[in-house]
Coordinates of C-alpha atoms in Angstrom, one line a residue:
Chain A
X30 CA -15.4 10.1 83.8
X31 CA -15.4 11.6 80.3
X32 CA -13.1 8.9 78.6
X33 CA -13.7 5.4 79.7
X34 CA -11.6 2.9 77.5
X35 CA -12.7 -0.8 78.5
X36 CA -10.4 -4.0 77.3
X37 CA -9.6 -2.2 74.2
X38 CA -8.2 -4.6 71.9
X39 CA -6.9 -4.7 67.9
X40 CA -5.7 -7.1 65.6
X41 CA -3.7 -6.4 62.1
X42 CA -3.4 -10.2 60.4
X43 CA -1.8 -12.1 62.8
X44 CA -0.7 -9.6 65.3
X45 CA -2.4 -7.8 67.8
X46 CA -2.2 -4.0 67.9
X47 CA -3.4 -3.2 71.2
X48 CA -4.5 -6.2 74.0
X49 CA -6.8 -5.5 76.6
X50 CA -5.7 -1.4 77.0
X51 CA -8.3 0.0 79.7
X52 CA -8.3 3.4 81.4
X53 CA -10.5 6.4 82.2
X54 CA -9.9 10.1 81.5
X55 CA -11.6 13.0 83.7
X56 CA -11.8 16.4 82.4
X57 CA -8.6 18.3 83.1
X58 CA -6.6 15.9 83.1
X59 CA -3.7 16.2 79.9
X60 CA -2.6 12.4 79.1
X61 CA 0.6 11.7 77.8
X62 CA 1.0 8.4 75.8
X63 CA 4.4 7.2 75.6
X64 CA 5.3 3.7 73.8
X65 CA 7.9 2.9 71.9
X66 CA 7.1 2.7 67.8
X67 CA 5.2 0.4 67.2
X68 CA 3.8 -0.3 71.0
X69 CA -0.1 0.6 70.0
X70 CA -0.4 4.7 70.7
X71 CA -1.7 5.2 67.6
X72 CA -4.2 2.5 67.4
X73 CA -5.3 2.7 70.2
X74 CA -6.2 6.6 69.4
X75 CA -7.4 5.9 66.2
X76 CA -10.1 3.5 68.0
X77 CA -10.9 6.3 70.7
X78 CA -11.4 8.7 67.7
X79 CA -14.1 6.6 66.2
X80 CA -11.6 5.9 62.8
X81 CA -10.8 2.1 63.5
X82 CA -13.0 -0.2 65.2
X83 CA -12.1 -2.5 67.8
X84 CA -11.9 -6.2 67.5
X85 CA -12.7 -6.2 70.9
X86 CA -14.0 -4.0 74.2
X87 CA -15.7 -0.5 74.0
X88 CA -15.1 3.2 74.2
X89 CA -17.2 5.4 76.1
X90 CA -17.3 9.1 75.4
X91 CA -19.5 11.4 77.5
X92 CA -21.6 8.5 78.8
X93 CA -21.7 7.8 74.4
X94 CA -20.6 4.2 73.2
X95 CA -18.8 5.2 70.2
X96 CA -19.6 1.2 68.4
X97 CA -22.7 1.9 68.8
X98 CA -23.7 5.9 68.6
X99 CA -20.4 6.9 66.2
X100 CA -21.4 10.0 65.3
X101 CA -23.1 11.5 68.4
X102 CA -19.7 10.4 70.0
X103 CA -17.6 11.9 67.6
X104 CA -19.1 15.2 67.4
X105 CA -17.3 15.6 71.5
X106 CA -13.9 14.3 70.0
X107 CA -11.8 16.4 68.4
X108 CA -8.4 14.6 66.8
X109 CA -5.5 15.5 64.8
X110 CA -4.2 12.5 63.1
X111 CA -0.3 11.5 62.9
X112 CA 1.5 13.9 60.4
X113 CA -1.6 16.0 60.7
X114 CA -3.2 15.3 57.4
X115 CA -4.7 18.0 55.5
X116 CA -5.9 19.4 51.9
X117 CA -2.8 20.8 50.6
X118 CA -5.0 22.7 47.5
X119 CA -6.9 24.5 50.2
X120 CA -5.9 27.3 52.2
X121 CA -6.6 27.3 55.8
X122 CA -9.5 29.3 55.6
X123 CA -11.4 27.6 53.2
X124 CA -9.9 24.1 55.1
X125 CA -11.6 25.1 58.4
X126 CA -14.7 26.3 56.9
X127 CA -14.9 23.2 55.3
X128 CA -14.4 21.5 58.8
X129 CA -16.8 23.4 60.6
X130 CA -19.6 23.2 58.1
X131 CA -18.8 19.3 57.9
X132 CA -19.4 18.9 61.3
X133 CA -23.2 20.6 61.0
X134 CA -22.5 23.7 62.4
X135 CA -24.8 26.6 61.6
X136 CA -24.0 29.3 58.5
X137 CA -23.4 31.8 61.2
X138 CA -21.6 29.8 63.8
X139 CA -18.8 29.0 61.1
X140 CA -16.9 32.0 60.7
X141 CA -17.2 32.7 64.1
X142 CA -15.7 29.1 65.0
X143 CA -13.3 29.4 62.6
X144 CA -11.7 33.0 63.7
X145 CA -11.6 31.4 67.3
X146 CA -10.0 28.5 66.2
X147 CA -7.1 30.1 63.4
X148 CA -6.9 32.5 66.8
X149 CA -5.9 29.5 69.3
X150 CA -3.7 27.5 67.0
X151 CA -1.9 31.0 66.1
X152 CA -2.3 30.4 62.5
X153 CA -3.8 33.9 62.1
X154 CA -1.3 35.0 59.2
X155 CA -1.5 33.0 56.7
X156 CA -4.7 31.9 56.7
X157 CA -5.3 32.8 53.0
X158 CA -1.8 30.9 51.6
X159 CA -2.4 27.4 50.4
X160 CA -1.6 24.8 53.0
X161 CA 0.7 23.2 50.9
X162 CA 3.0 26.3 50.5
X163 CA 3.1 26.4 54.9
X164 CA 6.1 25.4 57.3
X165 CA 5.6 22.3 58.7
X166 CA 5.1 24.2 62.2
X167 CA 2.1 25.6 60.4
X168 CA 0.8 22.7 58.8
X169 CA 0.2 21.2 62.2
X170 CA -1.3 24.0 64.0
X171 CA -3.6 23.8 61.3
X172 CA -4.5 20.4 62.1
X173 CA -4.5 21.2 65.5
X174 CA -7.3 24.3 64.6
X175 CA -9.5 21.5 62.9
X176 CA -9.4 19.4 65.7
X177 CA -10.3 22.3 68.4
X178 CA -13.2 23.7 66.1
X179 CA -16.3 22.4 67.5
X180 CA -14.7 22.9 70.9
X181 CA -14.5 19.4 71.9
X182 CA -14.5 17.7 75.4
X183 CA -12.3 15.2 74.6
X184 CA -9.0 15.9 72.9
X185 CA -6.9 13.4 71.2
X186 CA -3.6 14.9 69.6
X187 CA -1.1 12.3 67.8
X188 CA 2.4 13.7 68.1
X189 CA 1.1 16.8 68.5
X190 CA 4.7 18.2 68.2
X191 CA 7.0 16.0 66.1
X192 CA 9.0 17.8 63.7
X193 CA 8.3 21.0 64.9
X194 CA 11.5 23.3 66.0
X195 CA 11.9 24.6 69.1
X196 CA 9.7 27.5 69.6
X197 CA 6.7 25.8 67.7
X198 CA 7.1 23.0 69.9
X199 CA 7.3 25.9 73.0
X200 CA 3.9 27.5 71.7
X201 CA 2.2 24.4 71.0
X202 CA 2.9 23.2 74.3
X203 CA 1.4 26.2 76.1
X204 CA -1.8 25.8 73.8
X205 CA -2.2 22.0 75.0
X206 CA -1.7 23.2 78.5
X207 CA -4.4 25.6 77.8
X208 CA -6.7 24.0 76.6
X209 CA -6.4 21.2 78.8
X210 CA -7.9 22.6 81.5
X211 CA -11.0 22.5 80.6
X212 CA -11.7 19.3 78.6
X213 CA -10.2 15.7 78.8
X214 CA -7.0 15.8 76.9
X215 CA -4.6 12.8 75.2
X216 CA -1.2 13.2 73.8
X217 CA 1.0 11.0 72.1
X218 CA 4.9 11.9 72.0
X219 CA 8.2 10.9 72.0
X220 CA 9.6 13.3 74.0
X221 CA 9.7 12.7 78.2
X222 CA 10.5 16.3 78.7
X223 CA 7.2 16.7 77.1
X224 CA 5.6 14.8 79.4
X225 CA 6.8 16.3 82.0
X226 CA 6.2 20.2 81.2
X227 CA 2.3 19.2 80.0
X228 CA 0.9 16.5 81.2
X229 CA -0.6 15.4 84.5
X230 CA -0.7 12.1 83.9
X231 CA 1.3 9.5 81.9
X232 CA 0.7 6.0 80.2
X233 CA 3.3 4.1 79.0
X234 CA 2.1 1.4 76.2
X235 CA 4.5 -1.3 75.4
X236 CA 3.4 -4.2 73.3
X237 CA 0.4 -3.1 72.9
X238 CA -0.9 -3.4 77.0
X239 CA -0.2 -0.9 79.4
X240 CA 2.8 -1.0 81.4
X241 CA 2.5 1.9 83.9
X242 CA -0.2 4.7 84.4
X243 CA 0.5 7.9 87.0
X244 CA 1.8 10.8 87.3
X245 CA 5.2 11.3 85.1
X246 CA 6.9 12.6 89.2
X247 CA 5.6 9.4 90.7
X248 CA 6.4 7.2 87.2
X249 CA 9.9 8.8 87.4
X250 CA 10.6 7.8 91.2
X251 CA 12.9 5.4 92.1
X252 CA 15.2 5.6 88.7
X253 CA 18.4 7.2 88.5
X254 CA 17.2 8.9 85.0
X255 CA 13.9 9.9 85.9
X256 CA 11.0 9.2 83.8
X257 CA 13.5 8.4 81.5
X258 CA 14.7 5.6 83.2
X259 CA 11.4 4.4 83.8
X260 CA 10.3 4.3 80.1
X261 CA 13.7 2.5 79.4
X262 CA 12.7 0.0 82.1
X263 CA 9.0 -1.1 81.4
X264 CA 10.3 -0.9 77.1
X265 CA 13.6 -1.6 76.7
X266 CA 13.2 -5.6 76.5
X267 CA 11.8 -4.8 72.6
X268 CA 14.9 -3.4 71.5
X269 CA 17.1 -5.5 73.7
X270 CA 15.6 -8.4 71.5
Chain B
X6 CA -27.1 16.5 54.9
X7 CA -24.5 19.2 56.3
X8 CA -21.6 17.1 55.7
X9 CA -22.5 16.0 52.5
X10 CA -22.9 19.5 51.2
X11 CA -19.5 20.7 52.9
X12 CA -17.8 17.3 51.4
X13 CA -19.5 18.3 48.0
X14 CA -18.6 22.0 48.0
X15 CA -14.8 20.7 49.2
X16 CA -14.4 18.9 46.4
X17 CA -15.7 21.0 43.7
X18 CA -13.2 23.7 45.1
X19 CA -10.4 21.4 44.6
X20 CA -11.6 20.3 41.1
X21 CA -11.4 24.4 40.6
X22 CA -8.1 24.9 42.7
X23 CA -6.0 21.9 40.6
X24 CA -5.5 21.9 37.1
X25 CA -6.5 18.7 36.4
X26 CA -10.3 19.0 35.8
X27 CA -9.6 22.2 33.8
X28 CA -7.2 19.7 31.5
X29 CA -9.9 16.9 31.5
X30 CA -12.3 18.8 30.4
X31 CA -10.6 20.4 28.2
X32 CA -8.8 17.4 26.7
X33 CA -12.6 15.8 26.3
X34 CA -14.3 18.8 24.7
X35 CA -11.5 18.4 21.9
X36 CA -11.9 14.6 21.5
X37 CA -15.9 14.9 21.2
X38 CA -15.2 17.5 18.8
X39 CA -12.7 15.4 16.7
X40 CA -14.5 12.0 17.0
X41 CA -17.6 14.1 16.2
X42 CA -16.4 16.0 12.7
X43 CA -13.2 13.7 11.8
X44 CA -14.5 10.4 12.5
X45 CA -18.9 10.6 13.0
X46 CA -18.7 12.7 9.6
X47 CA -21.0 15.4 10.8
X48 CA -20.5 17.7 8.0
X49 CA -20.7 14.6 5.6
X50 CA -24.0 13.1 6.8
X51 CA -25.7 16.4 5.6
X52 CA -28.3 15.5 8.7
X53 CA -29.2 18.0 11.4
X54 CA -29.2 16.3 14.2
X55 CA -26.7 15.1 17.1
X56 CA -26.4 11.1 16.7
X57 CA -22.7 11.4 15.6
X58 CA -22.0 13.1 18.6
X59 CA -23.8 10.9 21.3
X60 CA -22.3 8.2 19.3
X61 CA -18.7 8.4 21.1
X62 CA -20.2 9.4 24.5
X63 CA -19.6 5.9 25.7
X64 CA -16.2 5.7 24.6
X65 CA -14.8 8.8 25.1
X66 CA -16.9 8.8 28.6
X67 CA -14.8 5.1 30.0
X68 CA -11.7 7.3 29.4
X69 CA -12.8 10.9 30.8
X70 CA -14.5 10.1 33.8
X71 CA -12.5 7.5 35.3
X72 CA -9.8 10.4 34.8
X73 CA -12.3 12.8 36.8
X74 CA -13.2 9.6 39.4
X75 CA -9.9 8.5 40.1
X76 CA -8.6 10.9 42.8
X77 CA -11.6 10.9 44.7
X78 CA -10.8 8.4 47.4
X79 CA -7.5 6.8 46.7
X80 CA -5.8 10.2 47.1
X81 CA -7.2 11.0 50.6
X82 CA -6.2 7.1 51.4
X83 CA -2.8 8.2 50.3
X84 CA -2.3 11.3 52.2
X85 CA -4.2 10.1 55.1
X86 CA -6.9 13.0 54.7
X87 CA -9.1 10.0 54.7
X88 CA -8.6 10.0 58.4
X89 CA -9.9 13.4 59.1
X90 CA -13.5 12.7 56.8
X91 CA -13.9 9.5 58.9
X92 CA -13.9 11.3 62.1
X93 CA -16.4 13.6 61.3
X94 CA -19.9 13.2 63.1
X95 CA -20.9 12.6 59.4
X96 CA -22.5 9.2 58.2
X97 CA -20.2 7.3 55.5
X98 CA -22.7 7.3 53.0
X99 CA -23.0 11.2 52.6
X100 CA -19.0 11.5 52.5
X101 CA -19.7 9.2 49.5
X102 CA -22.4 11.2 48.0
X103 CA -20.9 14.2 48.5
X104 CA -18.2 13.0 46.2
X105 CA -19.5 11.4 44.1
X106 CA -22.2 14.1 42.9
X107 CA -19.3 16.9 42.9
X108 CA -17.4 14.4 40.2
X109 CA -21.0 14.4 38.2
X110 CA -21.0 18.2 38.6
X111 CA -17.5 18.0 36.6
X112 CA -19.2 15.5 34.2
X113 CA -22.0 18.1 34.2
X114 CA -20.2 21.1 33.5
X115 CA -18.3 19.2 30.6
X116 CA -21.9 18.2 28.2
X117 CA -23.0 21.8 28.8
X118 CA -20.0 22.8 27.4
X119 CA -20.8 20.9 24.2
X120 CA -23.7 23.4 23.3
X121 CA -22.3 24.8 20.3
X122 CA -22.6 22.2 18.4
X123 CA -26.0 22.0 19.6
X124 CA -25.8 25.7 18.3
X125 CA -24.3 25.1 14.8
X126 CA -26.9 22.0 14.2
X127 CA -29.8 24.6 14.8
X128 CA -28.5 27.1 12.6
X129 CA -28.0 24.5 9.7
X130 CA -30.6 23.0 9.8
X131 CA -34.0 22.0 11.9
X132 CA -33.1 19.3 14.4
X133 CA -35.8 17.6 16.3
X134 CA -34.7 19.8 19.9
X135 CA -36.4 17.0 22.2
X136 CA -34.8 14.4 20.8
X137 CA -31.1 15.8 21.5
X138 CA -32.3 17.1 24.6
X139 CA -33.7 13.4 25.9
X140 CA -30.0 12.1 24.5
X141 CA -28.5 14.7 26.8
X142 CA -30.3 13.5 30.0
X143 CA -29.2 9.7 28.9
X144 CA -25.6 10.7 28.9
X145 CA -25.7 12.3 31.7
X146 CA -26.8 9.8 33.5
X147 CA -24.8 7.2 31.7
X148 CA -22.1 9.6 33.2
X149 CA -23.0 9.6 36.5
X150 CA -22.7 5.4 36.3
X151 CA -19.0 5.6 35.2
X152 CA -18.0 7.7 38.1
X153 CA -20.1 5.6 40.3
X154 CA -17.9 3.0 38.5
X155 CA -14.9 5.3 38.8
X156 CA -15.1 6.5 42.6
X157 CA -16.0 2.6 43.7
X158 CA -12.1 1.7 41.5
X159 CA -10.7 4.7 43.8
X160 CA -12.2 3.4 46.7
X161 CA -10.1 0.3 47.1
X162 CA -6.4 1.6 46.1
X163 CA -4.5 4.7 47.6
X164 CA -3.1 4.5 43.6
X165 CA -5.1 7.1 41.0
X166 CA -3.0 5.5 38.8
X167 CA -4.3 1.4 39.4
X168 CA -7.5 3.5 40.8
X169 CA -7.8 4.7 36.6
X170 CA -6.5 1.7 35.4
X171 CA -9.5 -0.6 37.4
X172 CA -12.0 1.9 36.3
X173 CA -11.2 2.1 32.7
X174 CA -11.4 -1.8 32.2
X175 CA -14.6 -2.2 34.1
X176 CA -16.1 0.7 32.2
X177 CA -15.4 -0.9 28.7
X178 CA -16.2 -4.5 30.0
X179 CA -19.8 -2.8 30.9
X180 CA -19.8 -1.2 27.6
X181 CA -18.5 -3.4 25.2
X182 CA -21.4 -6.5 26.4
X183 CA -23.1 -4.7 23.8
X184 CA -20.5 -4.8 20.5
X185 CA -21.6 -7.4 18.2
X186 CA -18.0 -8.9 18.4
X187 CA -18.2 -9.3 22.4
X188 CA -21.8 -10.8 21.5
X189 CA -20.4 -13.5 19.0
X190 CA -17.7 -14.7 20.9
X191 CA -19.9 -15.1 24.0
X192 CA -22.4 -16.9 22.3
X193 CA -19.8 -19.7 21.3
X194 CA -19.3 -20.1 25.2
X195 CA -22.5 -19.4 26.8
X196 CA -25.1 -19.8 24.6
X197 CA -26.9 -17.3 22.6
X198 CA -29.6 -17.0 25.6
X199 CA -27.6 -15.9 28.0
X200 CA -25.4 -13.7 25.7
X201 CA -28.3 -11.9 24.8
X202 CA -29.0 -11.9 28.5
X203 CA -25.6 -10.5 29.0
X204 CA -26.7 -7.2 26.4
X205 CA -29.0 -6.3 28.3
X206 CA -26.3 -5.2 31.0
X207 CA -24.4 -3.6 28.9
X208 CA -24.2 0.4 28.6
X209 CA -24.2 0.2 25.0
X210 CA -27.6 -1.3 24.7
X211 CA -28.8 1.5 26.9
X212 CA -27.3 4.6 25.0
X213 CA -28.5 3.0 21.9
X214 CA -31.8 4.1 21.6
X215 CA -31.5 6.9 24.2
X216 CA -28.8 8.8 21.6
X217 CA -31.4 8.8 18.8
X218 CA -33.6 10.4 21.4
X219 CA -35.7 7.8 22.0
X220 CA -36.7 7.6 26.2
X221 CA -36.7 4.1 27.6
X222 CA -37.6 4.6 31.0
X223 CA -35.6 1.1 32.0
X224 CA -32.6 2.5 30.5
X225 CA -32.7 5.5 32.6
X226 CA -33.1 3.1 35.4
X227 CA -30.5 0.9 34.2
X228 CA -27.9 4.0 34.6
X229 CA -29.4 5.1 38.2
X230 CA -29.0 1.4 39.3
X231 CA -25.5 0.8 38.2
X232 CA -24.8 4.3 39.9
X233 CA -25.9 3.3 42.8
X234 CA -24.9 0.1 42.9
X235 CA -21.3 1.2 42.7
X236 CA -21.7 3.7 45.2
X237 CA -22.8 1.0 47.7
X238 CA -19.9 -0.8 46.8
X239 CA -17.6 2.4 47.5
X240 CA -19.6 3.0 50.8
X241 CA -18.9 -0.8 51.5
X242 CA -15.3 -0.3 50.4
X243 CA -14.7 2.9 52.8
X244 CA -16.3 1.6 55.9
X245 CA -14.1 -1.7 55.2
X246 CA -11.2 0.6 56.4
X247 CA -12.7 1.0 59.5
X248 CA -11.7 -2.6 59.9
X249 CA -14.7 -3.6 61.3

């Protein structure tokens, strides 16, 4: 297993975050995290990606604890943070050289890395405007470039495709799909239909545990609404109280 | 090594991209110059040398560098940028270093800038070259302490703002140990011993003779302690976010 997540747990102050979230990715598998705000996606990413640390249990990257080897681990992950952060001063040139070079690559590796990567997120363009001036459709491909620079094995996209329109949302979808096939790959989204068109596997997180993990077909079986009805099922107590 | 390079070359290009280190530095080449001729009396003292200048570095530096320092971590906090530099396979310390020295680079770029002066004292008279060039090391490291200073302020807040605030007080608290006045009133508290105990922190005591050109080596390690002092604190203050 590429991904093994063991008893993962998180507290903020008094309350816990994530409690006790454990599961294993293989590589090609596309993971969607659903939840509803609030219910621990992001946490619990933020731990895979080596940004948080856990309170409690351990995340295994390639065989790599990342507690205890961060860096080695981190140089497999690639991860585009919620709202896909970025340097708005910088163009996206000059942002993904910056990436590359900050990850150790080699002088003549960069460019090379880079072009691929502008390439794959489609951001070919406008890769000399300032990131700042972008669409937010571009801003996040962007991010999404960063994150598939080094040419992970492990994947972890936080709402990969929140505010984008439409076709943004369309093309981002097909890159997920294709670069999921070759690496271990987790999503978090609000969107079901999402789900369904990407991934080939689904977690729902309530409360910070997991309530189901499969397949969104066999997830969705059994409810009148689909995997809708599911997610409304294992989640709707929170907003019910 | 990598990172800290690509971190250090990032942020010099935004320092050169945003307008606000051109302004900076700008605004502090003026206020040497006015502090230097209005107030120092350059012309007046009739002396061909540089103490009038290296006079106001400390005072002028408390306000100029915190204003360099202040975006450094608390406006990656703020956007969430701070996200992407802790997810590199990069240890935190060299994201710190990386920073910090492209601040000093700033810093740097401003005292060269101050040559003519250096310029117009040699062509009126016959200054003593070593002596302003050993003053010019001293404030540049005394420099490199107040961003230490400045980018540890900017590593607690996602605020420049509180982040230039926090920096400017605990620059002129370090300063200002020195002032007679701070002395006094301290020695009605604590004791003349450990007042004069207290002087020897203070950056003022350790520009003093270094501005007349006069190289104490523990001043120079005075500055490169408090530097890195603060920059442990700022690599403390980062990884804290880690939550660990």
């Amino acid at each position: 297993m590429l991904l093994q997540v063991e008893g993962l747990r998180k507290r903020f102050g008094r309350r816990t975050a994530v409690d006790g979230v454990s599961f294993n990715v293989a590589v090609g598998e596309i993971v969607g995290f659903l939840g509803p705000n609030g219910a621990g996606k992001t946490t619990t990413m933020r731990m895979i990606a080596g940004y948080l640390e856990p309170d409690d249990g351990r995340v295994r990257v390639d065989e790599i604890d990342v507690a205890e080897d961060r860096a080695r681990a981190q140089a497999h992950i690639g991860y585009l943070p919620e709202g896909a952060p970025l340097y708005g001063e910088m163009t996206p040139w000059t942002f993904l050289r910056f990436v590359a070079e900050a990850r150790g690559m080699e002088k003549k590796e960069v460019k090379a890395a880079v072009l691929k990567a502008a390439n794959d997120a489609r951001i070919g363009d406008y890769i000399d405007q300032p990131i700042e001036t972008l669409s937010k459709g571009y801003r996040r491909r962007v991010g999404l470039a960063a994150a598939l620079i080094h040419d992970p094995l492990l994947l972890i996209l936080d709402e990969p495709t929140d505010g984008l329109d439409p076709n943004q949302r369309q093309s981002v979808r097909e890159l997920i799909k294709r670069l999921g096939a070759d690496r271990a790959l987790i999503l978090s989204t609000h969107s079901l239909e999402e789900v369904e068109a990407v991934c080939t596997r689904a977690i729902i997180i309530h409360d910070g545990a997991i309530v189901a993990d499969g397949p969104p077909a066999d997830l969705a079986k059994g409810h009148a609404d689909g995997l809708f009805g599911a997610f409304r099922k294992l989640t709707g107590a929170a907003e019910a109280a | 090594m990598k990172s800290l390079l690509a971190v250090y070359r990032r942020e010099l290009l935004s320092y050169a991209t945003t307008p606000i280190a051109y302004v900076f530095v700008a605004v502090f080449l003026f206020a040497i110059g006015l502090f230097t001729f209005q107030v120092g009396g350059f012309f007046d003292a009739r002396r061909a040398d540089l103490t009038g200048f290296f006079a106001f570095h400390p005072w002028i530096f408390m306000v100029f560098l915190p204003a360099i320092a202040m975006r450094l971590w608390s406006e990656d906090a703020r956007s969430g940028a701070i996200e992407l530099l802790l997810t590199l396979p990069a240890p935190t310390w060299a994201l710190v270093a990386g920073k910090f020295l492209a601040a000093w680079t700033i810093a740097a770029i401003a005292l060269v800038l101050t040559f003519p002066l250096w310029v117009t004292v040699n062509i009126l008279g016959d200054p003593d070259n070593a002596a302003i060039f050993t003053a010019y090391i001293a404030s540049f490291l005394m420099a490199g302490a107040f961003i230490a200073i400045g980018s540890a302020m900017s590593a607690l807040t996602q605020s420049q703002v509180v982040a230039f605030v926090l920096a400017v007080l605990a620059s002129f608290l370090l300063t200002a140990l020195g002032l007679p006045i701070v002395l006094d009133a301290a020695t009605g508290f604590v004791g003349g011993g450990v007042a004069e105990a207290l002087t020897r922190f203070s950056i003022l005591h350790h520009f003093d003779a270094a501005q007349r050109g006069v190289v104490e080596v523990r001043s120079l390690i005075y500055f490169l302690s408090l530097a890195a002092l603060c920059l442990g604190f700022t690599w403390l203050a980062v990884d804290a976010r880690r939550g660990a």
